[in-house]
Amino acid sequence: MAKEIQPIIEKLVQSFPGQVEAGETAGQVMVAASALLPVMEKAKGELGFNMLADLTAVDYPENFEMVYHLMAIPDATMLKVKVKLDKGSPRVASLVGLWPAADVQERETYDLMGIFFEGHPNLKRILCPEDFQGHPLRKDYILKTRS
Amino acid sequence: MEKAMEREVFRADSPRTETITMNMGPQHPSTHGVYRAVLTMDGEEITHIENHVGYLHRGIEKLAETRTFTQFMPYTDRLDYLGAMLNNLGYAQTMEKLMGVEVPERAEYIRIIMAELQRIASHLIFVASYAIDLSSTTGWMYCMRDRERILDLFDMVCGSRLTTNYMRIGGVAEDVPPGFLPELQRLINDLPACFDEYDGLISGNEILQKRSIGVAPMSAETAIAYGVTGPNLRASGVAFDLRKAAPYGIYDRFDFEIPTCANGDTYDRYYIRILEMRQSVRILQQAVDSFPEGPVMAKVPKVIRPPKGDVYHQIEGTKGILGFYVVSDGTSKPYRLHIHSPSFVNLGVFPEIARGGNIQDAVATLASIDIVLGEVDR
């Protein structure tokens, strides 16, 4: 069964003062973009979140937000990590070095949401064709209806 | 002529070969859909694989933002189109988690029955297509025969065999019709003998064993690092199943085991499915035995406006962990809906484990990963 998440979050907040804070709802932390790699390294190594369960991005009016879900195997403890990114040029460190699982998922997020992952070895479009213009999941990408 | 003789490749004292690139797909029977792998070959050996996906990309995540929460349900059928019931379940439970809806007891049992039937049906397709990829047409026929009975049961409850659209936020669309349970019981009685038959026909087949034992082994570390989940992870010896580790719905009431295999090779990835189907039959029997009476739908408003916030929910799908991330801004349509598809992530490990083998092995390896392109591309 899953471990208590709140002590783990407190530990993270204490280890990275000013860069990590507990999120609004239980089980999540907000991390400054500059501290993402060391925080994830600690979460993976010391705190035992050995699997990157999911990563995605959301386009909010004031910023982009990366949402990572980490999972510990075998007890299925979940940790949600959110990173706010600049609306003009959203950039964040790539996690491929920590989890190869991030490879395809970051490519998908780059393709559909236009987040630039620094240090990704092969940051190309994955679902859309290579010559596709724009990033379809952004809110300013309007779906055209057939009339 | 003289010039050609001078070329390095023709010299007897230099056995060096050039690598060539080869396309496998997008229209290739072993890719199970429209998927293309670009193989770099050094003679018979694969030195590099590049995945090309997206041929089936329909933009379901973007479409979701233009549909209401209720309207999105049929779209989930078209993700992993061999596991529609499980996709329905994943989405319905995600929304129930966001809204705090209690599902009636009878609906929970119906959901378990449908989920496990769907798991068996999907694994049957896997076993069938794995057999046919390794040239055993007979194996395909037997699995299709038995899967047909499951699809008939789906037809009984919702009038559809593949795109079921049966579950609703708060329950299921309709109660099971009379005659469903006896038919299900007959199926449960017959299935174990069918699995024995596959064991004799496919698992014990010498050609199949020669082509898959020891091929493309995946260690537990590799599997976890690449985010591989589901039967593929358990084939590598990790006893991790969300139905046990973080039970959703009423899975904590059932007695079943998580089968694992030791080597994580192509054969283990095949055989784990047979073992899992046997466990699913156990769950089905328990669900039928304690099937309660009552309503099948909770009181849910006609227009669903969940509270503001985000939620991530994951279930044990047929291919691995299926996750839904939903952001609600308080309106009747999702602000953002993201689908974590197990096939997409599992496919990411294919280049890693197939490297060093030959093309025949790559076909077996790809088949053993069990991808559905509708879910890979979304």
mmCIF file of N, CA, C and O in Angstrom, chain A residues 39-124:
data_model
loop_
_atom_site.group_PDB
_atom_site.id
_atom_site.type_symbol
_atom_site.label_atom_id
_atom_site.label_comp_id
_atom_site.label_asym_id
_atom_site.label_seq_id
_atom_site.Cartn_x
_atom_site.Cartn_y
_atom_site.Cartn_z
ATOM 1 N N VAL A 39 15.828 18.237 -7.887
ATOM 2 C CA VAL A 39 14.657 17.751 -7.141
ATOM 3 C C VAL A 39 14.276 16.357 -7.635
ATOM 4 O O VAL A 39 14.028 15.432 -6.852
ATOM 5 N N MET A 40 14.238 16.182 -8.966
ATOM 6 C CA MET A 40 13.863 14.893 -9.524
ATOM 7 C C MET A 40 14.893 13.821 -9.186
ATOM 8 O O MET A 40 14.554 12.674 -8.935
ATOM 9 N N GLU A 41 16.175 14.230 -9.179
ATOM 10 C CA GLU A 41 17.222 13.279 -8.821
ATOM 11 C C GLU A 41 17.020 12.764 -7.403
ATOM 12 O O GLU A 41 17.121 11.579 -7.136
ATOM 13 N N LYS A 42 16.691 13.692 -6.506
ATOM 14 C CA LYS A 42 16.467 13.310 -5.111
ATOM 15 C C LYS A 42 15.226 12.426 -5.002
ATOM 16 O O LYS A 42 15.239 11.419 -4.295
ATOM 17 N N ALA A 43 14.172 12.816 -5.730
ATOM 18 C CA ALA A 43 12.934 12.035 -5.675
ATOM 19 C C ALA A 43 13.172 10.617 -6.176
ATOM 20 O O ALA A 43 12.669 9.650 -5.620
ATOM 21 N N LYS A 44 13.979 10.501 -7.227
ATOM 22 C CA LYS A 44 14.217 9.181 -7.796
ATOM 23 C C LYS A 44 15.135 8.344 -6.908
ATOM 24 O O LYS A 44 14.857 7.179 -6.628
ATOM 25 N N GLY A 45 16.223 8.980 -6.452
ATOM 26 C CA GLY A 45 17.212 8.220 -5.697
ATOM 27 C C GLY A 45 16.795 7.983 -4.262
ATOM 28 O O GLY A 45 16.433 6.876 -3.870
ATOM 29 N N GLU A 46 16.778 9.081 -3.485
ATOM 30 C CA GLU A 46 16.604 8.958 -2.045
ATOM 31 C C GLU A 46 15.161 8.609 -1.658
ATOM 32 O O GLU A 46 14.925 7.821 -0.751
ATOM 33 N N LEU A 47 14.202 9.197 -2.381
ATOM 34 C CA LEU A 47 12.810 9.039 -1.964
ATOM 35 C C LEU A 47 12.126 7.845 -2.631
ATOM 36 O O LEU A 47 10.985 7.520 -2.308
ATOM 37 N N GLY A 48 12.795 7.216 -3.568
ATOM 38 C CA GLY A 48 12.304 5.944 -4.094
ATOM 39 C C GLY A 48 11.236 6.025 -5.168
ATOM 40 O O GLY A 48 10.594 5.024 -5.466
ATOM 41 N N PHE A 49 11.051 7.202 -5.779
ATOM 42 C CA PHE A 49 10.093 7.277 -6.883
ATOM 43 C C PHE A 49 10.809 6.838 -8.158
ATOM 44 O O PHE A 49 11.346 7.643 -8.899
ATOM 45 N N ASN A 50 10.821 5.530 -8.374
ATOM 46 C CA ASN A 50 11.680 5.011 -9.434
ATOM 47 C C ASN A 50 11.035 5.033 -10.810
ATOM 48 O O ASN A 50 11.709 4.783 -11.798
ATOM 49 N N MET A 51 9.739 5.316 -10.894
ATOM 50 C CA MET A 51 9.118 5.333 -12.215
ATOM 51 C C MET A 51 8.492 6.694 -12.512
ATOM 52 O O MET A 51 7.825 7.284 -11.673
ATOM 53 N N LEU A 52 8.743 7.166 -13.719
ATOM 54 C CA LEU A 52 8.075 8.367 -14.206
ATOM 55 C C LEU A 52 6.745 7.902 -14.792
ATOM 56 O O LEU A 52 6.690 7.357 -15.882
ATOM 57 N N ALA A 53 5.664 8.114 -14.035
ATOM 58 C CA ALA A 53 4.378 7.557 -14.461
ATOM 59 C C ALA A 53 3.800 8.336 -15.630
ATOM 60 O O ALA A 53 3.200 7.764 -16.521
ATOM 61 N N ASP A 54 3.973 9.655 -15.618
ATOM 62 C CA ASP A 54 3.382 10.451 -16.699
ATOM 63 C C ASP A 54 3.998 11.836 -16.682
ATOM 64 O O ASP A 54 4.399 12.327 -15.634
ATOM 65 N N LEU A 55 4.101 12.433 -17.845
ATOM 66 C CA LEU A 55 4.425 13.863 -17.879
ATOM 67 C C LEU A 55 3.607 14.510 -18.965
ATOM 68 O O LEU A 55 3.366 13.933 -20.017
ATOM 69 N N THR A 56 3.135 15.713 -18.664
ATOM 70 C CA THR A 56 2.354 16.442 -19.653
ATOM 71 C C THR A 56 2.426 17.932 -19.330
ATOM 72 O O THR A 56 3.078 18.337 -18.371
ATOM 73 N N ALA A 57 1.791 18.743 -20.145
ATOM 74 C CA ALA A 57 1.811 20.186 -19.921
ATOM 75 C C ALA A 57 0.416 20.742 -20.113
ATOM 76 O O ALA A 57 -0.403 20.169 -20.826
ATOM 77 N N VAL A 58 0.140 21.842 -19.419
ATOM 78 C CA VAL A 58 -1.146 22.518 -19.535
ATOM 79 C C VAL A 58 -0.879 23.972 -19.908
ATOM 80 O O VAL A 58 0.052 24.594 -19.406
ATOM 81 N N ASP A 59 -1.690 24.505 -20.802
ATOM 82 C CA ASP A 59 -1.560 25.886 -21.261
ATOM 83 C C ASP A 59 -2.547 26.751 -20.486
ATOM 84 O O ASP A 59 -3.740 26.751 -20.780
ATOM 85 N N TYR A 60 -2.057 27.455 -19.440
ATOM 86 C CA TYR A 60 -2.918 28.373 -18.693
ATOM 87 C C TYR A 60 -2.768 29.772 -19.267
ATOM 88 O O TYR A 60 -1.767 30.060 -19.939
ATOM 89 N N PRO A 61 -3.739 30.664 -19.001
ATOM 90 C CA PRO A 61 -3.648 32.006 -19.580
ATOM 91 C C PRO A 61 -2.349 32.728 -19.209
ATOM 92 O O PRO A 61 -1.763 33.417 -20.031
ATOM 93 N N GLU A 62 -1.887 32.520 -17.951
ATOM 94 C CA GLU A 62 -0.717 33.317 -17.551
ATOM 95 C C GLU A 62 0.617 32.574 -17.714
ATOM 96 O O GLU A 62 1.664 33.203 -17.796
ATOM 97 N N ASN A 63 0.582 31.248 -17.794
ATOM 98 C CA ASN A 63 1.845 30.515 -17.978
ATOM 99 C C ASN A 63 1.573 29.092 -18.462
ATOM 100 O O ASN A 63 0.427 28.656 -18.515
ATOM 101 N N PHE A 64 2.654 28.424 -18.823
ATOM 102 C CA PHE A 64 2.551 26.982 -19.084
ATOM 103 C C PHE A 64 2.885 26.258 -17.794
ATOM 104 O O PHE A 64 3.631 26.761 -16.955
ATOM 105 N N GLU A 65 2.328 25.072 -17.644
ATOM 106 C CA GLU A 65 2.647 24.304 -16.450
ATOM 107 C C GLU A 65 2.995 22.881 -16.850
ATOM 108 O O GLU A 65 2.224 22.217 -17.550
ATOM 109 N N MET A 66 4.177 22.441 -16.447
ATOM 110 C CA MET A 66 4.543 21.034 -16.638
ATOM 111 C C MET A 66 3.997 20.250 -15.455
ATOM 112 O O MET A 66 4.099 20.694 -14.312
ATOM 113 N N VAL A 67 3.427 19.101 -15.720
ATOM 114 C CA VAL A 67 2.900 18.255 -14.646
ATOM 115 C C VAL A 67 3.552 16.883 -14.756
ATOM 116 O O VAL A 67 3.403 16.207 -15.777
ATOM 117 N N TYR A 68 4.316 16.523 -13.742
ATOM 118 C CA TYR A 68 4.965 15.214 -13.717
ATOM 119 C C TYR A 68 4.292 14.361 -12.648
ATOM 120 O O TYR A 68 4.009 14.849 -11.555
ATOM 121 N N HIS A 69 4.041 13.113 -12.964
ATOM 122 C CA HIS A 69 3.558 12.176 -11.954
ATOM 123 C C HIS A 69 4.623 11.113 -11.751
ATOM 124 O O HIS A 69 4.961 10.390 -12.689
ATOM 125 N N LEU A 70 5.128 11.042 -10.528
ATOM 126 C CA LEU A 70 6.130 10.032 -10.218
ATOM 127 C C LEU A 70 5.467 8.924 -9.419
ATOM 128 O O LEU A 70 4.555 9.167 -8.634
ATOM 129 N N MET A 71 5.934 7.716 -9.621
ATOM 130 C CA MET A 71 5.352 6.586 -8.902
ATOM 131 C C MET A 71 6.470 5.727 -8.338
ATOM 132 O O MET A 71 7.503 5.548 -8.980
ATOM 133 N N ALA A 72 6.235 5.221 -7.125
ATOM 134 C CA ALA A 72 7.209 4.323 -6.514
ATOM 135 C C ALA A 72 6.741 2.892 -6.725
ATOM 136 O O ALA A 72 5.605 2.563 -6.433
ATOM 137 N N ILE A 73 7.616 2.085 -7.268
ATOM 138 C CA ILE A 73 7.318 0.659 -7.386
ATOM 139 C C ILE A 73 8.115 -0.036 -6.302
ATOM 140 O O ILE A 73 9.296 0.231 -6.151
ATOM 141 N N PRO A 74 7.545 -0.899 -5.458
ATOM 142 C CA PRO A 74 6.257 -1.548 -5.660
ATOM 143 C C PRO A 74 5.080 -1.005 -4.849
ATOM 144 O O PRO A 74 4.002 -1.577 -4.934
ATOM 145 N N ASP A 75 5.232 0.077 -4.058
ATOM 146 C CA ASP A 75 4.100 0.421 -3.186
ATOM 147 C C ASP A 75 3.115 1.414 -3.808
ATOM 148 O O ASP A 75 2.134 1.786 -3.193
ATOM 149 N N ALA A 76 3.389 1.883 -5.044
ATOM 150 C CA ALA A 76 2.456 2.732 -5.792
ATOM 151 C C ALA A 76 2.192 4.077 -5.128
ATOM 152 O O ALA A 76 1.135 4.660 -5.298
ATOM 153 N N THR A 77 3.149 4.598 -4.349
ATOM 154 C CA THR A 77 3.029 5.959 -3.841
ATOM 155 C C THR A 77 3.174 6.923 -5.014
ATOM 156 O O THR A 77 4.022 6.719 -5.873
ATOM 157 N N MET A 78 2.313 7.943 -5.038
ATOM 158 C CA MET A 78 2.355 8.878 -6.159
ATOM 159 C C MET A 78 2.782 10.260 -5.680
ATOM 160 O O MET A 78 2.398 10.704 -4.603
ATOM 161 N N LEU A 79 3.578 10.938 -6.496
ATOM 162 C CA LEU A 79 3.960 12.319 -6.218
ATOM 163 C C LEU A 79 3.738 13.134 -7.481
ATOM 164 O O LEU A 79 4.147 12.737 -8.574
ATOM 165 N N LYS A 80 3.043 14.260 -7.303
ATOM 166 C CA LYS A 80 2.786 15.133 -8.446
ATOM 167 C C LYS A 80 3.724 16.335 -8.351
ATOM 168 O O LYS A 80 3.785 16.988 -7.316
ATOM 169 N N VAL A 81 4.467 16.581 -9.405
ATOM 170 C CA VAL A 81 5.413 17.696 -9.422
ATOM 171 C C VAL A 81 4.983 18.662 -10.514
ATOM 172 O O VAL A 81 4.801 18.268 -11.658
ATOM 173 N N LYS A 82 4.791 19.933 -10.107
ATOM 174 C CA LYS A 82 4.374 20.924 -11.101
ATOM 175 C C LYS A 82 5.451 21.986 -11.245
ATOM 176 O O LYS A 82 6.063 22.395 -10.268
ATOM 177 N N VAL A 83 5.661 22.418 -12.478
ATOM 178 C CA VAL A 83 6.649 23.460 -12.754
ATOM 179 C C VAL A 83 5.986 24.512 -13.629
ATOM 180 O O VAL A 83 5.448 24.192 -14.689
ATOM 181 N N LYS A 84 6.026 25.758 -13.153
ATOM 182 C CA LYS A 84 5.464 26.841 -13.967
ATOM 183 C C LYS A 84 6.523 27.323 -14.949
ATOM 184 O O LYS A 84 7.671 27.529 -14.582
ATOM 185 N N LEU A 85 6.108 27.520 -16.207
ATOM 186 C CA LEU A 85 7.053 27.942 -17.237
ATOM 187 C C LEU A 85 6.584 29.240 -17.865
ATOM 188 O O LEU A 85 5.393 29.544 -17.912
ATOM 189 N N ASP A 86 7.584 29.952 -18.374
ATOM 190 C CA ASP A 86 7.343 31.234 -19.017
ATOM 191 C C ASP A 86 6.422 31.066 -20.224
ATOM 192 O O ASP A 86 6.556 30.138 -21.013
ATOM 193 N N LYS A 87 5.470 31.996 -20.370
ATOM 194 C CA LYS A 87 4.507 31.878 -21.467
ATOM 195 C C LYS A 87 5.160 32.144 -22.836
ATOM 196 O O LYS A 87 4.814 31.521 -23.842
ATOM 197 N N GLY A 88 6.136 33.063 -22.855
ATOM 198 C CA GLY A 88 6.751 33.427 -24.126
ATOM 199 C C GLY A 88 7.633 32.338 -24.705
ATOM 200 O O GLY A 88 7.470 31.931 -25.848
ATOM 201 N N SER A 89 8.574 31.862 -23.911
ATOM 202 C CA SER A 89 9.429 30.768 -24.399
ATOM 203 C C SER A 89 9.554 29.713 -23.310
ATOM 204 O O SER A 89 10.427 29.753 -22.463
ATOM 205 N N PRO A 90 8.616 28.761 -23.316
ATOM 206 C CA PRO A 90 8.625 27.744 -22.264
ATOM 207 C C PRO A 90 9.788 26.768 -22.433
ATOM 208 O O PRO A 90 9.860 26.049 -23.427
ATOM 209 N N ARG A 91 10.707 26.767 -21.485
ATOM 210 C CA ARG A 91 11.857 25.864 -21.536
ATOM 211 C C ARG A 91 12.005 25.191 -20.178
ATOM 212 O O ARG A 91 11.806 25.807 -19.142
ATOM 213 N N VAL A 92 12.395 23.949 -20.194
ATOM 214 C CA VAL A 92 12.608 23.228 -18.941
ATOM 215 C C VAL A 92 13.636 22.145 -19.205
ATOM 216 O O VAL A 92 13.823 21.710 -20.348
ATOM 217 N N ALA A 93 14.313 21.715 -18.130
ATOM 218 C CA ALA A 93 15.345 20.690 -18.300
ATOM 219 C C ALA A 93 14.703 19.358 -18.673
ATOM 220 O O ALA A 93 13.638 19.012 -18.177
ATOM 221 N N SER A 94 15.370 18.632 -19.546
ATOM 222 C CA SER A 94 14.873 17.317 -19.943
ATOM 223 C C SER A 94 15.207 16.284 -18.872
ATOM 224 O O SER A 94 16.240 16.360 -18.214
ATOM 225 N N LEU A 95 14.332 15.298 -18.719
ATOM 226 C CA LEU A 95 14.553 14.257 -17.714
ATOM 227 C C LEU A 95 15.031 12.944 -18.335
ATOM 228 O O LEU A 95 15.066 11.917 -17.665
ATOM 229 N N VAL A 96 15.399 12.978 -19.613
ATOM 230 C CA VAL A 96 15.784 11.734 -20.280
ATOM 231 C C VAL A 96 16.967 11.075 -19.572
ATOM 232 O O VAL A 96 17.059 9.845 -19.499
ATOM 233 N N GLY A 97 17.874 11.900 -19.024
ATOM 234 C CA GLY A 97 19.029 11.344 -18.324
ATOM 235 C C GLY A 97 18.636 10.541 -17.096
ATOM 236 O O GLY A 97 19.341 9.610 -16.697
ATOM 237 N N LEU A 98 17.521 10.905 -16.472
ATOM 238 C CA LEU A 98 17.083 10.197 -15.265
ATOM 239 C C LEU A 98 16.189 9.014 -15.613
ATOM 240 O O LEU A 98 16.328 7.933 -15.065
ATOM 241 N N TRP A 99 15.225 9.277 -16.482
ATOM 242 C CA TRP A 99 14.291 8.228 -16.906
ATOM 243 C C TRP A 99 14.244 8.217 -18.431
ATOM 244 O O TRP A 99 13.728 9.176 -19.039
ATOM 245 N N PRO A 100 14.686 7.158 -19.086
ATOM 246 C CA PRO A 100 14.522 7.087 -20.543
ATOM 247 C C PRO A 100 13.047 7.163 -20.943
ATOM 248 O O PRO A 100 12.734 7.507 -22.085
ATOM 249 N N ALA A 101 12.153 6.874 -19.994
ATOM 250 C CA ALA A 101 10.715 6.964 -20.274
ATOM 251 C C ALA A 101 10.322 8.371 -20.696
ATOM 252 O O ALA A 101 9.330 8.565 -21.394
ATOM 253 N N ALA A 102 11.114 9.375 -20.281
ATOM 254 C CA ALA A 102 10.771 10.756 -20.612
ATOM 255 C C ALA A 102 10.962 11.038 -22.089
ATOM 256 O O ALA A 102 10.382 11.990 -22.616
ATOM 257 N N ASP A 103 11.772 10.225 -22.769
ATOM 258 C CA ASP A 103 12.114 10.489 -24.171
ATOM 259 C C ASP A 103 10.873 10.722 -25.033
ATOM 260 O O ASP A 103 10.645 11.825 -25.534
ATOM 261 N N VAL A 104 10.042 9.704 -25.178
ATOM 262 C CA VAL A 104 8.890 9.837 -26.072
ATOM 263 C C VAL A 104 7.866 10.817 -25.521
ATOM 264 O O VAL A 104 7.209 11.536 -26.275
ATOM 265 N N GLN A 105 7.725 10.864 -24.204
ATOM 266 C CA GLN A 105 6.696 11.740 -23.634
ATOM 267 C C GLN A 105 7.084 13.206 -23.765
ATOM 268 O O GLN A 105 6.226 14.066 -23.976
ATOM 269 N N GLU A 106 8.378 13.513 -23.630
ATOM 270 C CA GLU A 106 8.798 14.905 -23.823
ATOM 271 C C GLU A 106 8.675 15.294 -25.287
ATOM 272 O O GLU A 106 8.315 16.427 -25.607
ATOM 273 N N ARG A 107 8.979 14.357 -26.171
ATOM 274 C CA ARG A 107 8.804 14.653 -27.599
ATOM 275 C C ARG A 107 7.341 14.948 -27.900
ATOM 276 O O ARG A 107 7.020 15.844 -28.678
ATOM 277 N N GLU A 108 6.445 14.187 -27.271
ATOM 278 C CA GLU A 108 5.016 14.423 -27.485
ATOM 279 C C GLU A 108 4.622 15.809 -26.970
ATOM 280 O O GLU A 108 3.902 16.552 -27.642
ATOM 281 N N THR A 109 5.114 16.157 -25.781
ATOM 282 C CA THR A 109 4.771 17.457 -25.206
ATOM 283 C C THR A 109 5.353 18.589 -26.042
ATOM 284 O O THR A 109 4.717 19.627 -26.236
ATOM 285 N N TYR A 110 6.571 18.382 -26.558
ATOM 286 C CA TYR A 110 7.180 19.383 -27.437
ATOM 287 C C TYR A 110 6.333 19.542 -28.703
ATOM 288 O O TYR A 110 6.018 20.659 -29.135
ATOM 289 N N ASP A 111 5.939 18.416 -29.267
ATOM 290 C CA ASP A 111 5.184 18.413 -30.516
ATOM 291 C C ASP A 111 3.840 19.123 -30.351
ATOM 292 O O ASP A 111 3.488 20.018 -31.108
ATOM 293 N N LEU A 112 3.095 18.727 -29.322
ATOM 294 C CA LEU A 112 1.721 19.199 -29.211
ATOM 295 C C LEU A 112 1.597 20.504 -28.428
ATOM 296 O O LEU A 112 0.633 21.244 -28.606
ATOM 297 N N MET A 113 2.542 20.770 -27.534
ATOM 298 C CA MET A 113 2.386 21.950 -26.672
ATOM 299 C C MET A 113 3.513 22.956 -26.870
ATOM 300 O O MET A 113 3.437 24.081 -26.379
ATOM 301 N N GLY A 114 4.561 22.559 -27.561
ATOM 302 C CA GLY A 114 5.634 23.508 -27.843
ATOM 303 C C GLY A 114 6.513 23.849 -26.650
ATOM 304 O O GLY A 114 7.028 24.947 -26.554
ATOM 305 N N ILE A 115 6.669 22.915 -25.725
ATOM 306 C CA ILE A 115 7.601 23.110 -24.615
ATOM 307 C C ILE A 115 8.986 22.647 -25.087
ATOM 308 O O ILE A 115 9.106 21.560 -25.653
ATOM 309 N N PHE A 116 10.006 23.448 -24.834
ATOM 310 C CA PHE A 116 11.352 23.089 -25.275
ATOM 311 C C PHE A 116 12.098 22.419 -24.122
ATOM 312 O O PHE A 116 12.236 23.002 -23.051
ATOM 313 N N PHE A 117 12.538 21.194 -24.355
ATOM 314 C CA PHE A 117 13.220 20.446 -23.296
ATOM 315 C C PHE A 117 14.728 20.526 -23.513
ATOM 316 O O PHE A 117 15.256 19.945 -24.461
ATOM 317 N N GLU A 118 15.393 21.266 -22.626
ATOM 318 C CA GLU A 118 16.833 21.466 -22.780
ATOM 319 C C GLU A 118 17.586 20.188 -22.438
ATOM 320 O O GLU A 118 17.380 19.608 -21.376
ATOM 321 N N GLY A 119 18.454 19.767 -23.345
ATOM 322 C CA GLY A 119 19.249 18.575 -23.099
ATOM 323 C C GLY A 119 18.621 17.304 -23.624
ATOM 324 O O GLY A 119 19.174 16.220 -23.461
ATOM 325 N N HIS A 120 17.458 17.400 -24.262
ATOM 326 C CA HIS A 120 16.863 16.203 -24.855
ATOM 327 C C HIS A 120 17.674 15.786 -26.081
ATOM 328 O O HIS A 120 17.993 16.615 -26.932
ATOM 329 N N PRO A 121 18.044 14.497 -26.190
ATOM 330 C CA PRO A 121 18.944 14.087 -27.269
ATOM 331 C C PRO A 121 18.314 14.119 -28.659
ATOM 332 O O PRO A 121 19.044 14.130 -29.653
ATOM 333 N N ASN A 122 17.007 14.108 -28.750
ATOM 334 C CA ASN A 122 16.382 13.951 -30.064
ATOM 335 C C ASN A 122 15.021 14.631 -30.061
ATOM 336 O O ASN A 122 13.992 13.977 -30.205
ATOM 337 N N LEU A 123 15.031 15.948 -29.850
ATOM 338 C CA LEU A 123 13.763 16.661 -29.682
ATOM 339 C C LEU A 123 13.143 16.971 -31.045
ATOM 340 O O LEU A 123 13.408 18.006 -31.644
ATOM 341 N N LYS A 124 12.350 16.028 -31.525
ATOM 342 C CA LYS A 124 11.665 16.194 -32.813
ATOM 343 C C LYS A 124 10.180 15.955 -32.590
ATOM 344 O O LYS A 124 9.772 15.377 -31.597
#
